[in-house]
């Protein structure tokens, strides 16, 4: 029994020592694990702290960037507002300028219309004066020739007793010279017109359809046909005026070129205004339209006898004046070639 107790106590002590040993061993192992865990936790905390620090920095950077972007947006909005304001001002200025331009254009058209009316009025006055001056010139020439003839006749009567034969010869020669000079000055346009008419007939052109003379119209329409002839080709009407030939021929036949040029310029000023007057063209077209012919354009042509007369007109500046008045110029030879 005593042995059993001793053995039990010994076993108990041994077990207690084993348990105590296991406890210390377990405690030591646990302390190591705890230390390891604490170390890992510390490392984790450090990493988390670093991550948080980095994230805070990123957040601060993002906040700064957002602030900059906000400022830029605000600046853009401000600039957009200013730009829209400038655009609106520009549009307003453009509209004001356009309105002023429209007003100026209307004023300009009004001035141009007034000027055009004034030019037409001046042209009409020149046209009327030219017609009156032309008739007056013919009448004055007739009166002058009659006066010269009367003077010559009176002189003949006074000298009749002394030298009747010489007086008769003088009268005859003087009358013939006057008549010849008058015919030379007045008939050059008629001469050219007759040659043109002969060319038309030889070319088998039909009067009243392809070419027109004053004789082509009835009395009321012939008054409107202010030119000497007109020729229709390819729906283009050529209005041929020969009256200037007489003025140029008078200048060429004159001995006193200085006074002749002055007279020529006065006549050409009126003649160019006469041809350039719209009513001149309108009257002729109205007469030709009465023949029921078809044409698209009507060109006014100042017909001259030769190239030398074109040179004369160019040297005196009338070639440019004719061009500005929409009047063309051609030699008689060119007109003949046109009608062949």
mmCIF file of C-alpha atoms in Angstrom:
data_model
loop_
_atom_site.group_PDB
_atom_site.id
_atom_site.type_symbol
_atom_site.label_atom_id
_atom_site.label_comp_id
_atom_site.label_asym_id
_atom_site.label_seq_id
_atom_site.Cartn_x
_atom_site.Cartn_y
_atom_site.Cartn_z
ATOM 1 C CA UNK A 1 0.000 0.000 0.000
ATOM 2 C CA UNK A 2 2.700 2.413 0.945
ATOM 3 C CA UNK A 3 4.592 1.421 -2.125
ATOM 4 C CA UNK A 4 1.529 2.048 -4.230
ATOM 5 C CA UNK A 5 1.169 5.527 -2.786
ATOM 6 C CA UNK A 6 4.756 6.342 -3.341
ATOM 7 C CA UNK A 7 4.538 5.022 -6.875
ATOM 8 C CA UNK A 8 1.367 7.064 -7.494
ATOM 9 C CA UNK A 9 2.951 10.217 -6.176
ATOM 10 C CA UNK A 10 6.008 9.590 -8.243
ATOM 11 C CA UNK A 11 3.869 9.150 -11.354
ATOM 12 C CA UNK A 12 1.906 12.250 -10.443
ATOM 13 C CA UNK A 13 5.096 14.242 -10.039
ATOM 14 C CA UNK A 14 6.409 12.944 -13.316
ATOM 15 C CA UNK A 15 3.165 13.823 -15.092
ATOM 16 C CA UNK A 16 3.175 17.239 -13.455
ATOM 17 C CA UNK A 17 6.727 17.807 -14.590
ATOM 18 C CA UNK A 18 5.837 16.657 -18.100
ATOM 19 C CA UNK A 19 2.846 18.977 -18.147
ATOM 20 C CA UNK A 20 4.936 21.799 -16.764
ATOM 21 C CA UNK A 21 7.616 21.103 -19.313
ATOM 22 C CA UNK A 22 5.029 21.029 -22.113
ATOM 23 C CA UNK A 23 3.533 24.235 -20.753
ATOM 24 C CA UNK A 24 6.878 26.052 -20.810
ATOM 25 C CA UNK A 25 7.668 24.590 -24.181
ATOM 26 C CA UNK A 26 4.250 25.650 -25.478
ATOM 27 C CA UNK A 27 4.609 29.064 -23.846
ATOM 28 C CA UNK A 28 8.004 29.543 -25.422
ATOM 29 C CA UNK A 29 6.693 28.464 -28.793
ATOM 30 C CA UNK A 30 3.662 30.727 -28.393
ATOM 31 C CA UNK A 31 5.853 33.667 -27.468
ATOM 32 C CA UNK A 32 7.876 33.138 -30.617
ATOM 33 C CA UNK A 33 4.723 32.943 -32.730
ATOM 34 C CA UNK A 34 3.285 35.994 -30.975
ATOM 35 C CA UNK A 35 6.527 37.873 -31.572
ATOM 36 C CA UNK A 36 6.450 36.769 -35.194
ATOM 37 C CA UNK A 37 2.828 37.840 -35.545
ATOM 38 C CA UNK A 38 3.573 41.138 -33.831
ATOM 39 C CA UNK A 39 6.458 41.665 -36.206
ATOM 40 C CA UNK A 40 4.260 40.891 -39.198
ATOM 41 C CA UNK A 41 1.572 43.163 -37.801
ATOM 42 C CA UNK A 42 4.166 45.902 -37.362
ATOM 43 C CA UNK A 43 5.373 45.440 -40.926
ATOM 44 C CA UNK A 44 1.792 45.470 -42.135
ATOM 45 C CA UNK A 45 1.117 48.662 -40.195
ATOM 46 C CA UNK A 46 4.214 50.233 -41.708
ATOM 47 C CA UNK A 47 3.125 49.201 -45.196
ATOM 48 C CA UNK A 48 -0.409 50.415 -44.571
ATOM 49 C CA UNK A 49 0.948 53.675 -43.218
ATOM 50 C CA UNK A 50 3.102 54.065 -46.342
ATOM 51 C CA UNK A 51 0.166 53.176 -48.565
ATOM 52 C CA UNK A 52 -2.040 55.660 -46.740
ATOM 53 C CA UNK A 53 0.669 58.281 -47.050
ATOM 54 C CA UNK A 54 0.979 57.600 -50.779
ATOM 55 C CA UNK A 55 -2.771 57.628 -51.208
ATOM 56 C CA UNK A 56 -3.000 60.903 -49.319
ATOM 57 C CA UNK A 57 -0.350 62.376 -51.571
ATOM 58 C CA UNK A 58 -2.214 61.105 -54.623
ATOM 59 C CA UNK A 59 -5.450 62.501 -53.237
ATOM 60 C CA UNK A 60 -3.805 65.857 -52.594
ATOM 61 C CA UNK A 61 -2.340 65.789 -56.114
ATOM 62 C CA UNK A 62 -5.727 64.900 -57.587
ATOM 63 C CA UNK A 63 -7.360 67.643 -55.544
ATOM 64 C CA UNK A 64 -4.730 70.100 -56.815
ATOM 65 C CA UNK A 65 -5.293 68.906 -60.407
ATOM 66 C CA UNK A 66 -9.053 69.154 -59.982
ATOM 67 C CA UNK A 67 -8.578 72.658 -58.644
ATOM 68 C CA UNK A 68 -6.442 73.571 -61.663
ATOM 69 C CA UNK A 69 -8.967 72.004 -64.031
ATOM 70 C CA UNK A 70 -11.740 73.906 -62.298
ATOM 71 C CA UNK A 71 -9.774 77.123 -62.694
ATOM 72 C CA UNK A 72 -9.130 76.311 -66.376
ATOM 73 C CA UNK A 73 -12.814 75.566 -66.909
ATOM 74 C CA UNK A 74 -13.740 78.796 -65.217
ATOM 75 C CA UNK A 75 -11.200 80.620 -67.407
ATOM 76 C CA UNK A 76 -12.545 78.848 -70.504
ATOM 77 C CA UNK A 77 -16.080 79.784 -69.515
ATOM 78 C CA UNK A 78 -14.956 83.361 -69.031
ATOM 79 C CA UNK A 79 -13.139 83.358 -72.370
ATOM 80 C CA UNK A 80 -16.157 81.754 -74.056
ATOM 81 C CA UNK A 81 -18.369 84.428 -72.605
ATOM 82 C CA UNK A 82 -15.988 87.135 -73.823
ATOM 83 C CA UNK A 83 -15.750 85.443 -77.233
ATOM 84 C CA UNK A 84 -19.528 85.234 -77.523
ATOM 85 C CA UNK A 85 -19.712 88.867 -76.518
ATOM 86 C CA UNK A 86 -17.140 89.809 -79.176
ATOM 87 C CA UNK A 87 -18.958 87.673 -81.756
ATOM 88 C CA UNK A 88 -22.248 89.358 -80.941
ATOM 89 C CA UNK A 89 -20.566 92.744 -81.214
ATOM 90 C CA UNK A 90 -18.999 91.719 -84.541
ATOM 91 C CA UNK A 91 -22.367 90.494 -85.815
ATOM 92 C CA UNK A 92 -23.973 93.740 -84.727
ATOM 93 C CA UNK A 93 -21.229 95.758 -86.408
ATOM 94 C CA UNK A 94 -21.564 93.621 -89.545
ATOM 95 C CA UNK A 95 -25.318 94.164 -89.606
ATOM 96 C CA UNK A 96 -24.820 97.894 -89.070
ATOM 97 C CA UNK A 97 -22.185 97.970 -91.819
ATOM 98 C CA UNK A 98 -24.437 95.996 -94.157
ATOM 99 C CA UNK A 99 -27.270 98.379 -93.437
ATOM 100 C CA UNK A 100 -25.026 101.365 -94.112
ATOM 101 C CA UNK A 101 -23.835 99.702 -97.333
ATOM 102 C CA UNK A 102 -27.433 99.121 -98.392
ATOM 103 C CA UNK A 103 -28.234 102.744 -97.604
ATOM 104 C CA UNK A 104 -25.119 103.857 -99.476
ATOM 105 C CA UNK A 105 -25.986 101.607 -102.421
ATOM 106 C CA UNK A 106 -29.509 102.998 -102.505
ATOM 107 C CA UNK A 107 -28.093 106.525 -102.374
ATOM 108 C CA UNK A 108 -25.575 105.643 -105.093
ATOM 109 C CA UNK A 109 -28.299 104.161 -107.305
ATOM 110 C CA UNK A 110 -30.358 107.275 -106.739
ATOM 111 C CA UNK A 111 -27.402 109.479 -107.694
ATOM 112 C CA UNK A 112 -26.632 107.286 -110.725
ATOM 113 C CA UNK A 113 -30.270 107.411 -111.788
ATOM 114 C CA UNK A 114 -30.297 111.196 -111.426
ATOM 115 C CA UNK A 115 -27.030 111.395 -113.367
ATOM 116 C CA UNK A 116 -28.398 109.058 -116.040
ATOM 117 C CA UNK A 117 -31.557 111.110 -116.327
ATOM 118 C CA UNK A 118 -29.430 114.231 -116.582
ATOM 119 C CA UNK A 119 -27.272 112.615 -119.291
ATOM 120 C CA UNK A 120 -30.379 111.495 -121.201
ATOM 121 C CA UNK A 121 -31.778 114.992 -120.927
ATOM 122 C CA UNK A 122 -28.517 116.512 -122.159
ATOM 123 C CA UNK A 123 -28.440 113.928 -124.955
ATOM 124 C CA UNK A 124 -32.000 114.782 -125.938
ATOM 125 C CA UNK A 125 -31.141 118.482 -125.911
ATOM 126 C CA UNK A 126 -28.040 117.819 -128.011
ATOM 127 C CA UNK A 127 -30.095 115.646 -130.346
ATOM 128 C CA UNK A 128 -32.687 118.405 -130.787
ATOM 129 C CA UNK A 129 -30.003 121.055 -131.161
ATOM 130 C CA UNK A 130 -28.115 118.921 -133.665
ATOM 131 C CA UNK A 131 -31.246 118.446 -135.737
ATOM 132 C CA UNK A 132 -32.010 122.163 -135.525
ATOM 133 C CA UNK A 133 -28.375 123.101 -136.239
ATOM 134 C CA UNK A 134 -28.272 120.684 -139.165
ATOM 135 C CA UNK A 135 -31.399 122.232 -140.678
ATOM 136 C CA UNK A 136 -30.123 125.728 -139.889
ATOM 137 C CA UNK A 137 -26.791 124.923 -141.527
ATOM 138 C CA UNK A 138 -28.505 123.725 -144.685
ATOM 139 C CA UNK A 139 -30.732 126.797 -144.696
ATOM 140 C CA UNK A 140 -27.777 129.118 -144.035
ATOM 141 C CA UNK A 141 -25.779 127.498 -146.848
ATOM 142 C CA UNK A 142 -28.698 127.948 -149.214
ATOM 143 C CA UNK A 143 -29.097 131.575 -148.156
ATOM 144 C CA UNK A 144 -25.344 132.125 -148.516
ATOM 145 C CA UNK A 145 -25.274 130.682 -152.028
ATOM 146 C CA UNK A 146 -28.336 132.708 -152.999
ATOM 147 C CA UNK A 147 -26.726 135.857 -151.572
ATOM 148 C CA UNK A 148 -23.512 135.194 -153.500
ATOM 149 C CA UNK A 149 -25.478 134.619 -156.669
ATOM 150 C CA UNK A 150 -27.427 137.835 -156.111
ATOM 151 C CA UNK A 151 -24.198 139.750 -155.488
ATOM 152 C CA UNK A 152 -22.645 138.290 -158.592
ATOM 153 C CA UNK A 153 -25.764 139.100 -160.567
ATOM 154 C CA UNK A 154 -25.718 142.695 -159.302
ATOM 155 C CA UNK A 155 -22.042 143.002 -160.150
ATOM 156 C CA UNK A 156 -22.740 141.615 -163.584
ATOM 157 C CA UNK A 157 -25.421 144.197 -164.197
ATOM 158 C CA UNK A 158 -23.085 147.058 -163.161
ATOM 159 C CA UNK A 159 -20.336 145.808 -165.441
ATOM 160 C CA UNK A 160 -22.654 144.727 -168.215
ATOM 161 C CA UNK A 161 -22.113 147.834 -170.348
ATOM 162 C CA UNK A 162 -18.302 147.651 -170.066
ATOM 163 C CA UNK A 163 -17.688 143.974 -170.607
ATOM 164 C CA UNK A 164 -20.848 141.961 -171.067
ATOM 165 C CA UNK A 165 -19.020 138.956 -172.498
ATOM 166 C CA UNK A 166 -16.510 138.739 -169.642
ATOM 167 C CA UNK A 167 -19.271 139.196 -167.088
ATOM 168 C CA UNK A 168 -21.318 136.406 -168.613
ATOM 169 C CA UNK A 169 -18.319 134.089 -168.550
ATOM 170 C CA UNK A 170 -17.591 135.028 -164.933
ATOM 171 C CA UNK A 171 -21.217 134.420 -163.936
ATOM 172 C CA UNK A 172 -21.289 131.068 -165.629
ATOM 173 C CA UNK A 173 -17.974 129.889 -164.179
ATOM 174 C CA UNK A 174 -18.806 131.183 -160.727
ATOM 175 C CA UNK A 175 -22.164 129.451 -160.658
ATOM 176 C CA UNK A 176 -20.635 126.232 -161.927
ATOM 177 C CA UNK A 177 -17.868 126.368 -159.305
ATOM 178 C CA UNK A 178 -20.326 127.064 -156.505
ATOM 179 C CA UNK A 179 -22.618 124.292 -157.648
ATOM 180 C CA UNK A 180 -19.693 121.901 -158.054
ATOM 181 C CA UNK A 181 -18.315 122.711 -154.576
ATOM 182 C CA UNK A 182 -21.736 122.339 -153.026
ATOM 183 C CA UNK A 183 -22.290 119.055 -154.808
ATOM 184 C CA UNK A 184 -18.826 117.797 -153.760
ATOM 185 C CA UNK A 185 -19.511 118.555 -150.104
ATOM 186 C CA UNK A 186 -23.082 117.379 -149.960
ATOM 187 C CA UNK A 187 -23.033 114.367 -152.279
ATOM 188 C CA UNK A 188 -20.157 112.275 -150.880
ATOM 189 C CA UNK A 189 -22.498 110.476 -148.479
ATOM 190 C CA UNK A 190 -25.061 110.043 -151.268
ATOM 191 C CA UNK A 191 -22.333 108.740 -153.565
ATOM 192 C CA UNK A 192 -21.261 106.120 -151.028
ATOM 193 C CA UNK A 193 -24.879 105.241 -150.300
ATOM 194 C CA UNK A 194 -25.590 104.703 -154.010
ATOM 195 C CA UNK A 195 -22.535 102.451 -154.287
ATOM 196 C CA UNK A 196 -23.735 100.482 -151.263
ATOM 197 C CA UNK A 197 -27.203 100.131 -152.769
ATOM 198 C CA UNK A 198 -25.683 98.910 -156.047
ATOM 199 C CA UNK A 199 -23.596 96.341 -154.115
ATOM 200 C CA UNK A 200 -26.721 95.142 -152.289
ATOM 201 C CA UNK A 201 -28.550 94.656 -155.577
ATOM 202 C CA UNK A 202 -25.590 92.833 -157.148
ATOM 203 C CA UNK A 203 -25.409 90.553 -154.097
ATOM 204 C CA UNK A 204 -29.142 89.831 -154.547
ATOM 205 C CA UNK A 205 -30.036 91.117 -151.097
ATOM 206 C CA UNK A 206 -33.713 91.966 -150.679
ATOM 207 C CA UNK A 207 -34.605 95.510 -149.662
ATOM 208 C CA UNK A 208 -36.905 95.576 -146.646
ATOM 209 C CA UNK A 209 -35.738 92.137 -145.512
ATOM 210 C CA UNK A 210 -31.928 92.088 -145.616
ATOM 211 C CA UNK A 211 -31.110 95.750 -146.054
ATOM 212 C CA UNK A 212 -33.062 98.903 -145.349
ATOM 213 C CA UNK A 213 -33.064 102.415 -146.798
ATOM 214 C CA UNK A 214 -35.268 105.393 -146.111
ATOM 215 C CA UNK A 215 -37.295 104.361 -149.153
ATOM 216 C CA UNK A 216 -37.982 100.959 -147.535
ATOM 217 C CA UNK A 217 -40.545 102.444 -145.135
ATOM 218 C CA UNK A 218 -43.851 104.209 -145.263
ATOM 219 C CA UNK A 219 -43.932 107.936 -144.576
ATOM 220 C CA UNK A 220 -44.585 107.714 -140.826
ATOM 221 C CA UNK A 221 -41.855 105.104 -140.274
ATOM 222 C CA UNK A 222 -39.310 106.712 -142.610
ATOM 223 C CA UNK A 223 -39.163 109.682 -140.224
ATOM 224 C CA UNK A 224 -37.878 107.296 -137.550
ATOM 225 C CA UNK A 225 -35.170 105.875 -139.832
ATOM 226 C CA UNK A 226 -32.545 108.484 -138.897
ATOM 227 C CA UNK A 227 -29.574 106.676 -140.473
ATOM 228 C CA UNK A 228 -28.838 106.290 -144.192
ATOM 229 C CA UNK A 229 -28.911 102.472 -144.338
ATOM 230 C CA UNK A 230 -29.107 99.317 -142.236
ATOM 231 C CA UNK A 231 -27.981 95.780 -143.011
ATOM 232 C CA UNK A 232 -29.252 92.573 -141.358
ATOM 233 C CA UNK A 233 -26.900 89.595 -141.083
ATOM 234 C CA UNK A 234 -27.012 86.612 -138.698
ATOM 235 C CA UNK A 235 -29.685 88.290 -136.531
ATOM 236 C CA UNK A 236 -27.442 91.327 -136.071
ATOM 237 C CA UNK A 237 -28.590 94.685 -137.397
ATOM 238 C CA UNK A 238 -25.824 97.035 -138.570
ATOM 239 C CA UNK A 239 -27.025 100.653 -138.416
ATOM 240 C CA UNK A 240 -24.959 102.547 -141.030
ATOM 241 C CA UNK A 241 -24.664 106.326 -140.687
ATOM 242 C CA UNK A 242 -22.838 108.240 -143.452
ATOM 243 C CA UNK A 243 -23.423 111.854 -142.334
ATOM 244 C CA UNK A 244 -19.959 112.141 -140.777
ATOM 245 C CA UNK A 245 -18.387 111.630 -144.224
ATOM 246 C CA UNK A 246 -19.477 115.136 -145.218
ATOM 247 C CA UNK A 247 -17.814 116.718 -142.158
ATOM 248 C CA UNK A 248 -14.557 114.875 -142.778
ATOM 249 C CA UNK A 249 -14.619 115.660 -146.502
ATOM 250 C CA UNK A 250 -15.101 119.371 -145.791
ATOM 251 C CA UNK A 251 -12.028 119.249 -143.543
ATOM 252 C CA UNK A 252 -9.965 117.386 -146.155
ATOM 253 C CA UNK A 253 -10.966 119.859 -148.907
ATOM 254 C CA UNK A 254 -10.283 122.929 -146.757
ATOM 255 C CA UNK A 255 -7.116 124.975 -147.306
ATOM 256 C CA UNK A 256 -7.209 126.554 -143.836
ATOM 257 C CA UNK A 257 -6.775 123.470 -141.635
ATOM 258 C CA UNK A 258 -6.755 125.452 -138.387
ATOM 259 C CA UNK A 259 -10.221 126.924 -138.787
ATOM 260 C CA UNK A 260 -11.404 123.754 -140.534
ATOM 261 C CA UNK A 261 -10.363 121.621 -137.557
ATOM 262 C CA UNK A 262 -12.203 123.898 -135.142
ATOM 263 C CA UNK A 263 -15.329 123.637 -137.283
ATOM 264 C CA UNK A 264 -14.863 119.868 -137.596
ATOM 265 C CA UNK A 265 -14.582 119.421 -133.822
ATOM 266 C CA UNK A 266 -17.745 121.444 -133.212
ATOM 267 C CA UNK A 267 -19.659 119.318 -135.706
ATOM 268 C CA UNK A 268 -18.221 116.027 -134.457
ATOM 269 C CA UNK A 269 -19.071 116.882 -130.830
ATOM 270 C CA UNK A 270 -22.709 117.237 -131.822
ATOM 271 C CA UNK A 271 -22.577 114.264 -134.194
ATOM 272 C CA UNK A 272 -21.110 111.862 -131.600
ATOM 273 C CA UNK A 273 -23.747 112.966 -129.075
ATOM 274 C CA UNK A 274 -26.357 112.473 -131.812
ATOM 275 C CA UNK A 275 -25.251 108.885 -132.531
ATOM 276 C CA UNK A 276 -24.828 108.047 -128.839
ATOM 277 C CA UNK A 277 -28.287 109.264 -127.869
ATOM 278 C CA UNK A 278 -30.452 106.220 -126.946
ATOM 279 C CA UNK A 279 -33.429 107.748 -128.758
ATOM 280 C CA UNK A 280 -31.478 107.635 -132.038
ATOM 281 C CA UNK A 281 -31.090 103.865 -131.776
ATOM 282 C CA UNK A 282 -34.620 103.342 -130.421
ATOM 283 C CA UNK A 283 -36.170 105.239 -133.327
ATOM 284 C CA UNK A 284 -34.282 103.197 -135.953
ATOM 285 C CA UNK A 285 -35.075 99.875 -134.271
ATOM 286 C CA UNK A 286 -38.732 100.850 -134.094
ATOM 287 C CA UNK A 287 -38.748 101.556 -137.818
ATOM 288 C CA UNK A 288 -36.999 98.254 -138.683
ATOM 289 C CA UNK A 289 -39.270 96.279 -136.338
ATOM 290 C CA UNK A 290 -42.216 97.450 -138.406
ATOM 291 C CA UNK A 291 -40.886 95.131 -141.147
ATOM 292 C CA UNK A 292 -41.338 92.087 -138.865
ATOM 293 C CA UNK A 293 -37.718 90.997 -139.183
ATOM 294 C CA UNK A 294 -35.856 89.133 -136.427
ATOM 295 C CA UNK A 295 -32.613 90.428 -134.914
ATOM 296 C CA UNK A 296 -30.912 90.230 -131.518
ATOM 297 C CA UNK A 297 -28.566 93.238 -131.525
ATOM 298 C CA UNK A 298 -28.279 96.584 -133.251
ATOM 299 C CA UNK A 299 -24.785 98.065 -133.723
ATOM 300 C CA UNK A 300 -24.414 101.736 -134.663
ATOM 301 C CA UNK A 301 -21.585 102.228 -137.193
ATOM 302 C CA UNK A 302 -19.993 105.548 -138.132
ATOM 303 C CA UNK A 303 -19.039 104.962 -141.792
ATOM 304 C CA UNK A 304 -15.952 106.788 -143.131
ATOM 305 C CA UNK A 305 -14.590 106.878 -146.654
ATOM 306 C CA UNK A 306 -11.063 105.597 -145.923
ATOM 307 C CA UNK A 307 -8.511 104.535 -143.311
ATOM 308 C CA UNK A 308 -6.960 108.024 -143.324
ATOM 309 C CA UNK A 309 -10.153 109.424 -141.815
ATOM 310 C CA UNK A 310 -9.985 106.855 -138.989
ATOM 311 C CA UNK A 311 -6.426 108.069 -138.347
ATOM 312 C CA UNK A 312 -7.726 111.647 -138.260
ATOM 313 C CA UNK A 313 -10.449 110.734 -135.767
ATOM 314 C CA UNK A 314 -7.925 108.889 -133.612
ATOM 315 C CA UNK A 315 -5.487 111.823 -133.565
ATOM 316 C CA UNK A 316 -8.246 114.220 -132.486
ATOM 317 C CA UNK A 317 -9.525 111.909 -129.730
ATOM 318 C CA UNK A 318 -12.899 111.168 -131.335
ATOM 319 C CA UNK A 319 -12.216 107.474 -131.776
ATOM 320 C CA UNK A 320 -12.265 107.083 -127.988
ATOM 321 C CA UNK A 321 -15.370 109.277 -127.699
ATOM 322 C CA UNK A 322 -17.159 107.076 -130.228
ATOM 323 C CA UNK A 323 -16.162 103.956 -128.306
ATOM 324 C CA UNK A 324 -17.413 105.469 -125.031
ATOM 325 C CA UNK A 325 -20.732 106.207 -126.768
ATOM 326 C CA UNK A 326 -21.008 102.551 -127.964
ATOM 327 C CA UNK A 327 -20.570 103.642 -131.571
ATOM 328 C CA UNK A 328 -18.359 101.542 -133.847
ATOM 329 C CA UNK A 329 -16.428 102.845 -136.843
ATOM 330 C CA UNK A 330 -15.754 101.192 -140.196
ATOM 331 C CA UNK A 331 -14.487 102.181 -143.612
ATOM 332 C CA UNK A 332 -16.802 102.029 -146.596
ATOM 333 C CA UNK A 333 -14.689 99.196 -148.017
ATOM 334 C CA UNK A 334 -15.251 97.157 -144.843
ATOM 335 C CA UNK A 335 -19.010 97.731 -145.124
ATOM 336 C CA UNK A 336 -18.959 96.508 -148.727
ATOM 337 C CA UNK A 337 -17.039 93.378 -147.675
ATOM 338 C CA UNK A 338 -19.592 92.817 -144.908
ATOM 339 C CA UNK A 339 -22.518 92.894 -147.319
ATOM 340 C CA UNK A 340 -21.041 90.634 -149.994
#
